[in-house]
mmCIF file of C-alpha atoms in Angstrom:
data_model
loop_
_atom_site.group_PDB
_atom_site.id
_atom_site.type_symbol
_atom_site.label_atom_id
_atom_site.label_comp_id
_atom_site.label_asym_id
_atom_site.label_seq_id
_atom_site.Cartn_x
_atom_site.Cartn_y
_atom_site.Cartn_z
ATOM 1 C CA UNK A 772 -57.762 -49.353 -16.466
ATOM 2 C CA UNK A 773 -57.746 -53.145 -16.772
ATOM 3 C CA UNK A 774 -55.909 -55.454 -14.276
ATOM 4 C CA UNK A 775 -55.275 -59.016 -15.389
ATOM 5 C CA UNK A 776 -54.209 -61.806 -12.214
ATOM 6 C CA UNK A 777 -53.113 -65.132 -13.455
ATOM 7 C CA UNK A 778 -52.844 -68.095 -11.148
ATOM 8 C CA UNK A 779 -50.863 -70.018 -10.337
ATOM 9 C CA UNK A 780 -47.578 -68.531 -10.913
ATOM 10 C CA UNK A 781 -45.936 -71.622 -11.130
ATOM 11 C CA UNK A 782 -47.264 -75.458 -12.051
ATOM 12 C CA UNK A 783 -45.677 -78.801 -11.887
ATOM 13 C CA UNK A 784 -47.151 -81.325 -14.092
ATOM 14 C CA UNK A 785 -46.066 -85.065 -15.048
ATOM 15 C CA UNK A 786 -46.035 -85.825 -18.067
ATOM 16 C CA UNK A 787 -49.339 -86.753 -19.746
ATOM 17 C CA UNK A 788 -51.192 -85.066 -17.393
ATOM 18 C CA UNK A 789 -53.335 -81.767 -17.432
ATOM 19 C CA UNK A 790 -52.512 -78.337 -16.597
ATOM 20 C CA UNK A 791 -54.546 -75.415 -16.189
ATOM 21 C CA UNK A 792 -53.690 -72.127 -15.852
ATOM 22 C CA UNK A 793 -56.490 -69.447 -14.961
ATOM 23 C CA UNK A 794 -57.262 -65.542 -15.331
ATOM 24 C CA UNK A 795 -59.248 -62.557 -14.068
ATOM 25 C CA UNK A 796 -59.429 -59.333 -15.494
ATOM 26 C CA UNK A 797 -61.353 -56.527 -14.696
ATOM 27 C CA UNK A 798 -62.674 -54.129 -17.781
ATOM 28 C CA UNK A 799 -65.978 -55.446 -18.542
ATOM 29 C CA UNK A 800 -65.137 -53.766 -22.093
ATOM 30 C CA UNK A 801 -62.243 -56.132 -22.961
ATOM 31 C CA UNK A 802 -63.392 -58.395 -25.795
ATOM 32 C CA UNK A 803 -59.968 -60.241 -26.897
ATOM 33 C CA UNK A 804 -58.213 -62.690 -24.670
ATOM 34 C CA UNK A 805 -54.979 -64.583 -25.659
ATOM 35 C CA UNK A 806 -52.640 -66.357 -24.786
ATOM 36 C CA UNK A 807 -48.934 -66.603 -25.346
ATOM 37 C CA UNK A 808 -46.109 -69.069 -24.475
ATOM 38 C CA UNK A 809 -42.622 -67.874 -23.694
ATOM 39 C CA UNK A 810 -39.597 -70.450 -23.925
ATOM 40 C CA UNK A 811 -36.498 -69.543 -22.455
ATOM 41 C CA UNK A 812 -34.497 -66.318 -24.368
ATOM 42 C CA UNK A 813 -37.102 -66.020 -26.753
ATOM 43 C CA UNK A 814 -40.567 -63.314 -27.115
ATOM 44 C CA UNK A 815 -43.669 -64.507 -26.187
ATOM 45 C CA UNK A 816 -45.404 -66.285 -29.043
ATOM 46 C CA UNK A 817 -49.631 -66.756 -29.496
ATOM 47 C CA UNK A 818 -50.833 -70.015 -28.980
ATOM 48 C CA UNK A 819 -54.689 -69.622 -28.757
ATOM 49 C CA UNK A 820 -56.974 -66.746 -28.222
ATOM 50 C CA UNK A 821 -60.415 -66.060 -27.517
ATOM 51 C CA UNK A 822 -62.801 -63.261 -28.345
ATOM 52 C CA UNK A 823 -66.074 -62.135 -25.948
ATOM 53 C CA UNK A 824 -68.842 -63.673 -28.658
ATOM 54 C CA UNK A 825 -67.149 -67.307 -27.635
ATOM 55 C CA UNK A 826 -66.993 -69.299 -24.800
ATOM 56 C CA UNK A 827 -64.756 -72.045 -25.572
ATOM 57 C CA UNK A 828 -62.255 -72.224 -28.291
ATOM 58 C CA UNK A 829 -59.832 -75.152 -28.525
ATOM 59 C CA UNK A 830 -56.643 -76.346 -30.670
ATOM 60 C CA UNK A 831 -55.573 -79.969 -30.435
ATOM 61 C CA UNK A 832 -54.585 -80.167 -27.067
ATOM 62 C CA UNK A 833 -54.805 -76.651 -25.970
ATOM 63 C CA UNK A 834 -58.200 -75.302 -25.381
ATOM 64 C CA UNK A 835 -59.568 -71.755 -23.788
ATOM 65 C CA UNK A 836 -62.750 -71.132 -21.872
ATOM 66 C CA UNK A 837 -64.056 -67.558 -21.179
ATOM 67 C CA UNK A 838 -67.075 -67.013 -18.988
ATOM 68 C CA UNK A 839 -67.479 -63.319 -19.310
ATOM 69 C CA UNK A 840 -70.092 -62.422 -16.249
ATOM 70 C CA UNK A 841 -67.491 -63.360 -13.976
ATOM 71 C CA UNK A 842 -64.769 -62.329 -16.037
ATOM 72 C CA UNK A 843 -62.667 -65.040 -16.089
ATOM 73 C CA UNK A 844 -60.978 -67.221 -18.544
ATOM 74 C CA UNK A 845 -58.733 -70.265 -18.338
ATOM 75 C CA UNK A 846 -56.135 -72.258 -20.612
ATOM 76 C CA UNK A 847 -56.032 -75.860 -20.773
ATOM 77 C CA UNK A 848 -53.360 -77.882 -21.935
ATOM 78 C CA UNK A 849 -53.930 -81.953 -22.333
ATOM 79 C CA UNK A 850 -51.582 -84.534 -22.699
ATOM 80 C CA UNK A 851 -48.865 -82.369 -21.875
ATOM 81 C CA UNK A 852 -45.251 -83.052 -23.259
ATOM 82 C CA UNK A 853 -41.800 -81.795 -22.260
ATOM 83 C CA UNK A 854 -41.939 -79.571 -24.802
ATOM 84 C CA UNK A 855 -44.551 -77.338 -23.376
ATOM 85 C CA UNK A 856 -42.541 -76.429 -20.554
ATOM 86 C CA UNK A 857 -42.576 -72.845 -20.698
ATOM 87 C CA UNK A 858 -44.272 -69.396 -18.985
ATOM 88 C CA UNK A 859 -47.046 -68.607 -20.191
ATOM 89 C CA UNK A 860 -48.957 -65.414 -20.412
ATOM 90 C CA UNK A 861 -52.799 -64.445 -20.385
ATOM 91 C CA UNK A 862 -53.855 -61.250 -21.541
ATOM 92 C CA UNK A 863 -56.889 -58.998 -21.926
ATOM 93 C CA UNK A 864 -57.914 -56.056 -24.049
ATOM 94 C CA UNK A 865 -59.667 -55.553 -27.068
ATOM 95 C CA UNK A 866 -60.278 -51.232 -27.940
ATOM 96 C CA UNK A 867 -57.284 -50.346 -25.850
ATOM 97 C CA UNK A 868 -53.682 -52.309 -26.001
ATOM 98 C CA UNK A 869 -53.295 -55.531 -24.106
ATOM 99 C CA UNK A 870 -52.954 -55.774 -20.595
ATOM 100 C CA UNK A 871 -50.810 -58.817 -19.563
ATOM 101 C CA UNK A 872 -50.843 -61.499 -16.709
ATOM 102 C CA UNK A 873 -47.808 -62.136 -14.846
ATOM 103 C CA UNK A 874 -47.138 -65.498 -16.201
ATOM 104 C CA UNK A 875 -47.148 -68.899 -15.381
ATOM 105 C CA UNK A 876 -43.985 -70.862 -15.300
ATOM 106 C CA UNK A 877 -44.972 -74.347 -16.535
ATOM 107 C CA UNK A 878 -42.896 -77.480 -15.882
ATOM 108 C CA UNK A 879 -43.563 -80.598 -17.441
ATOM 109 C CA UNK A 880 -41.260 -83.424 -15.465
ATOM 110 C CA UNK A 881 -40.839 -86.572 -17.932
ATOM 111 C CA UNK B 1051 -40.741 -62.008 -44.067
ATOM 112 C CA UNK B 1052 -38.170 -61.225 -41.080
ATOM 113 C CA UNK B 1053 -40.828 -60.360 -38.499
ATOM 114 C CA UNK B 1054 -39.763 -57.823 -35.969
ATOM 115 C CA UNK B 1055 -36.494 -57.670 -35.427
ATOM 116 C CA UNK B 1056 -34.683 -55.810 -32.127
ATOM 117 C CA UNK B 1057 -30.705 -54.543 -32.043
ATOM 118 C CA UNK B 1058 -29.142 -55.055 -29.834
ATOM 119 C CA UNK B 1059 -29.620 -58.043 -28.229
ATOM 120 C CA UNK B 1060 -27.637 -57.801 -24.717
ATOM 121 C CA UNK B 1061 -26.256 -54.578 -23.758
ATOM 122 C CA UNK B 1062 -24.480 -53.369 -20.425
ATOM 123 C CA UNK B 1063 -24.801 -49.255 -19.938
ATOM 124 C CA UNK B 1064 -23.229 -47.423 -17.163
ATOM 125 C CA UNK B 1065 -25.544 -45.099 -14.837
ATOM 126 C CA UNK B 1066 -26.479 -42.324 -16.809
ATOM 127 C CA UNK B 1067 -25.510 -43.339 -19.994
ATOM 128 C CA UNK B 1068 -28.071 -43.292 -22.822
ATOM 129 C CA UNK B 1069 -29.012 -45.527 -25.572
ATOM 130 C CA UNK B 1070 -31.443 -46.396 -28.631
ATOM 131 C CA UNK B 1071 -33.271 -49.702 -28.691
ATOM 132 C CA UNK B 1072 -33.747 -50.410 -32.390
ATOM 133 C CA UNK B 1073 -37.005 -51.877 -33.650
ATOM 134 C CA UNK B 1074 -38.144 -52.691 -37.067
ATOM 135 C CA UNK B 1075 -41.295 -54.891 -38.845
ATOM 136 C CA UNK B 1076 -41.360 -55.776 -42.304
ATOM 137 C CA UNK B 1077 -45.113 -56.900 -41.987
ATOM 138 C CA UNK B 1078 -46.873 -53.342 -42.752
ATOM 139 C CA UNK B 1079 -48.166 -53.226 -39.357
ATOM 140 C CA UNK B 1080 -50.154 -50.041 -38.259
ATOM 141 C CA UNK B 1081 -49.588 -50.177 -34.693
ATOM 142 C CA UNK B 1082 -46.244 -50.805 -32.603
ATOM 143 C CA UNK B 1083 -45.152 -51.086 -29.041
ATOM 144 C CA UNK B 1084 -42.214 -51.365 -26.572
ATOM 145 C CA UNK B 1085 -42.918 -53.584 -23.586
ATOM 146 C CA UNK B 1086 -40.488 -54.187 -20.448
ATOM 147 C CA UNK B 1087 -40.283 -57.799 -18.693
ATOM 148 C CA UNK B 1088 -39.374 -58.175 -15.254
ATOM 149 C CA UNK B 1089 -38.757 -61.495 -13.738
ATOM 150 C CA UNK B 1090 -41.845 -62.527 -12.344
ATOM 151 C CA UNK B 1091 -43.643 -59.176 -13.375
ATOM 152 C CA UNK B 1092 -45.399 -60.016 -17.009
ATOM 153 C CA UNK B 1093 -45.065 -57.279 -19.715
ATOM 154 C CA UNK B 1094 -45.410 -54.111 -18.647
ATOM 155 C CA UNK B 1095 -46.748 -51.093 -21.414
ATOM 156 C CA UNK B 1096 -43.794 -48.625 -22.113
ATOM 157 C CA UNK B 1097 -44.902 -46.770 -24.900
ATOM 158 C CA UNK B 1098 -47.327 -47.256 -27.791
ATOM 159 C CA UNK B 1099 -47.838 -46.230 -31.766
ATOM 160 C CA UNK B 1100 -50.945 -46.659 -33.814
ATOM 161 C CA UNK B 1101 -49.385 -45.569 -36.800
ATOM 162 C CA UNK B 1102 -46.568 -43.174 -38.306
ATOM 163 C CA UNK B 1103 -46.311 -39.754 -36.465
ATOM 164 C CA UNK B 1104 -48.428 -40.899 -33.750
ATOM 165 C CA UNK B 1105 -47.185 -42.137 -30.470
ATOM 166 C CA UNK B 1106 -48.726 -42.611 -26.887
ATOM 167 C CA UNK B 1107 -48.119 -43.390 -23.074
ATOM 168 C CA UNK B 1108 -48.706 -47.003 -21.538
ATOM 169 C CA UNK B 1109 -48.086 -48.073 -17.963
ATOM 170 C CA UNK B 1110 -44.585 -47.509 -17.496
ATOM 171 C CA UNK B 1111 -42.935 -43.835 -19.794
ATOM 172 C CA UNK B 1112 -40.719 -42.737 -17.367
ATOM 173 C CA UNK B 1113 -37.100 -42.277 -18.420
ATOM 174 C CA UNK B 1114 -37.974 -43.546 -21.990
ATOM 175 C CA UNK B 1115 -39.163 -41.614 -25.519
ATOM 176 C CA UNK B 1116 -40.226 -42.919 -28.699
ATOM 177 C CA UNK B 1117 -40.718 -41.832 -32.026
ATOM 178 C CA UNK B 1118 -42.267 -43.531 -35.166
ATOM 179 C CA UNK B 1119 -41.101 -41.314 -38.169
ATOM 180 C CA UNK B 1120 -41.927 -44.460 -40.236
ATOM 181 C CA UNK B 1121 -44.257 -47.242 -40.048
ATOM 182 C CA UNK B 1122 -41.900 -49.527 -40.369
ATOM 183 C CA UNK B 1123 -39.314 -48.093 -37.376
ATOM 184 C CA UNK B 1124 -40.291 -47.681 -33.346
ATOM 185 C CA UNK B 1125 -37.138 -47.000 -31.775
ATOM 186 C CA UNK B 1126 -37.039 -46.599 -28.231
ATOM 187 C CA UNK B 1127 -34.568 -44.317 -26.408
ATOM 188 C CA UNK B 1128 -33.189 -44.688 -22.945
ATOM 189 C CA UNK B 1129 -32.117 -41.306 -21.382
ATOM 190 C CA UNK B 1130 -29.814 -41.040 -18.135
ATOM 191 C CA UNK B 1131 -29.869 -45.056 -17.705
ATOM 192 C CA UNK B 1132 -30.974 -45.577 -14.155
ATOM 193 C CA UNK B 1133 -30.264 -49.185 -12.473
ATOM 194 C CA UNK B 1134 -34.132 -49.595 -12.623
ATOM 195 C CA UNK B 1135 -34.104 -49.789 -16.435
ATOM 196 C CA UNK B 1136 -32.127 -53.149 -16.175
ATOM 197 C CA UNK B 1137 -34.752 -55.302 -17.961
ATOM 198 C CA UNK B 1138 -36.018 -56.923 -20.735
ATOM 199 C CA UNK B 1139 -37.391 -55.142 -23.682
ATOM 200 C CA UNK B 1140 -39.260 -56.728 -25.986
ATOM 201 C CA UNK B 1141 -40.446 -54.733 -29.369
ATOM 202 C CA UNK B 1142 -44.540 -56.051 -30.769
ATOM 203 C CA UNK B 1143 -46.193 -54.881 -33.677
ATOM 204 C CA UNK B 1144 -49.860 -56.190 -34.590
ATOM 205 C CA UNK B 1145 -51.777 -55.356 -37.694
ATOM 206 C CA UNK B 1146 -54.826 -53.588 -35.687
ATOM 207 C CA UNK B 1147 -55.282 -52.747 -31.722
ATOM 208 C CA UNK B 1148 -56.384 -56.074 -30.019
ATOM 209 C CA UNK B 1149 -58.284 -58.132 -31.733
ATOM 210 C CA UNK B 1150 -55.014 -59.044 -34.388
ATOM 211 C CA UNK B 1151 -52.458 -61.269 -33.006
ATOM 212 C CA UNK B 1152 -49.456 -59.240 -31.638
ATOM 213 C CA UNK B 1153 -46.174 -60.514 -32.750
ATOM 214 C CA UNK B 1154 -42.707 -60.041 -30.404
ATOM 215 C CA UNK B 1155 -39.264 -59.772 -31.482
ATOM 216 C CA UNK B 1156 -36.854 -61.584 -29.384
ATOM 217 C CA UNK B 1157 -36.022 -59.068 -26.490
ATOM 218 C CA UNK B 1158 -32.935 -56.503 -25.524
ATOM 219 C CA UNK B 1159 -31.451 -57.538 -22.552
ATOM 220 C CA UNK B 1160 -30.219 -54.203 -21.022
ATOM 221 C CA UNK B 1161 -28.009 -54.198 -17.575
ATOM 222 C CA UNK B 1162 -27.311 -50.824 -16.118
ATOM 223 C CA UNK B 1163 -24.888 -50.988 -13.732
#
C-alpha cells in the first residue's frame, strides 16, 4: 500500500520568512496530493492540492510542487504570518482513500 | 450547510466500556470515513464507506465496527474500550474517492482510562 514521510516534523520560521515542508510517497498510482492545515482543537482543513497532470500549483502565498518520477512533492508557504502557525498534513492517494503524512508542526515566531 | 458534524466531543470511558461515535454530513456525500489521530502519528484509516450499505477496512479496524444504514450517518462503535483507543477521532466525508476535497468534522476526544 502507499506510505507517505513528511519532513520535517517540526519548523521554526520568523516571521516573513519562507517555510517549506516536503513529502515522499510511494504508489506510483497515486494521482491526488493535498494538503491540509490543522489549528489547535480543530479537523484538518484543505489548503491546496495537486493532481499528477501538474507540476506546480500555487495560491497567493502558498504554492505546491510535485515531481512525480521521484515521487515527491513539497508545500511552500511565503511571507509567512502568525496566523499560519499550525501542523500541517501532506497526503497521497487518488483510486484508493488517502494516505496521510505525519504532520508538520509549523511555528511562526513574530 | 452544517458540514460534518461529530457527538460527542470529549468523552472519558472506563476499560471495557463501549460507546458510539456519532457522525453525520448534510452535503450528500457518497463516501465517508473514521480516522484516528495520535500525537505525532498523522491520521490513521479506521474504517471506510463508499456509499449506503457498503463499508470497508483501512489501516487500523481492530476493536472498532461501522455501519452506514444511510448516506447521511457513519457511526462508529467502540467495543470493550481498551487504553489504546484513547485518541482522537475525527469523522471525513468527500463527494468522490480522492480526487474531491475531503472535509473533517472537528474530532472526539476519547480517554479510556
Amino acid at each position: 500500500g502507499e506510505n507517505v514521510e513528511q519532513h520535517p516534523s517540526t519548523l521554526s520560521v520568523q516571521e516573513g520568512d519562507s517555510a517549506v515542508i516536503k513529502c515522499t510517497y510511494s504508489d506510483s498510482a497515486s494521482n491526488y496530493f493535498p494538503w491540509y492545515k490543522q489549528e489547535l482543537g480543530k479537523g484538518p482543513q484543505l489548503i491546496i492540492d495537486i493532481r499528477s497532470n501538474v507540476g506546480e500549483k500555487k495560491d497567493q502565498r502558498i504554492a505546491v510542487t510535485l515531481n512525480k518520477t521521484a515521487k515527491h512533492f513539497s508545500l511552500h508557504i511565503t511571507e509567512t504570518q502568525p496566523e499560519d502557525s499550525a501542523v500541517y498534513f501532506c497526503a497521497a492517494g487518488g483510486n484508493t482513500p488517502l494516505v496521510f503524512g505525519k504532520g508538520t508542526r509549523l511555528s511562526v515566531i513574530a | 450547510n452544517a458540514g460534518v458534524t461529530q457527538t460527542p466531543k470529549f468523552r472519558i470511558l472506563k476499560i471495557g466500556q463501549s460507546m458510539t461515535l456519532q457522525c453525520a454530513q448534510d452535503m450528500n456525500h457518497n463516501y465517508m470515513y473514521w480516522y484516528r489521530q495520535d500525537p505525532g502519528m498523522g491520521l490513521k484509516l479506521i474504517y471506510y464507506s463508499v456509499g449506503a450499505g457498503i463499508t470497508d477496512k483501512g489501516e487500523v479496524p481492530n476493536g472498532y465496527n461501522v455501519s452506514r444504514s444511510t448516506t447521511e450517518d457513519f457511526p462508529l462503535r467502540l467495543e470493550l474500550a481498551a487504553p489504546s483507543q484513547t485518541s482522537v477521532y475525527f469523522c471525513a466525508s468527500t463527494h468522490d474517492r480522492g480526487r474531491n476535497t475531503i472535509y473533517f468534522g472537528e474530532g472526539s476526544w476519547l480517554t479510556v482510562v
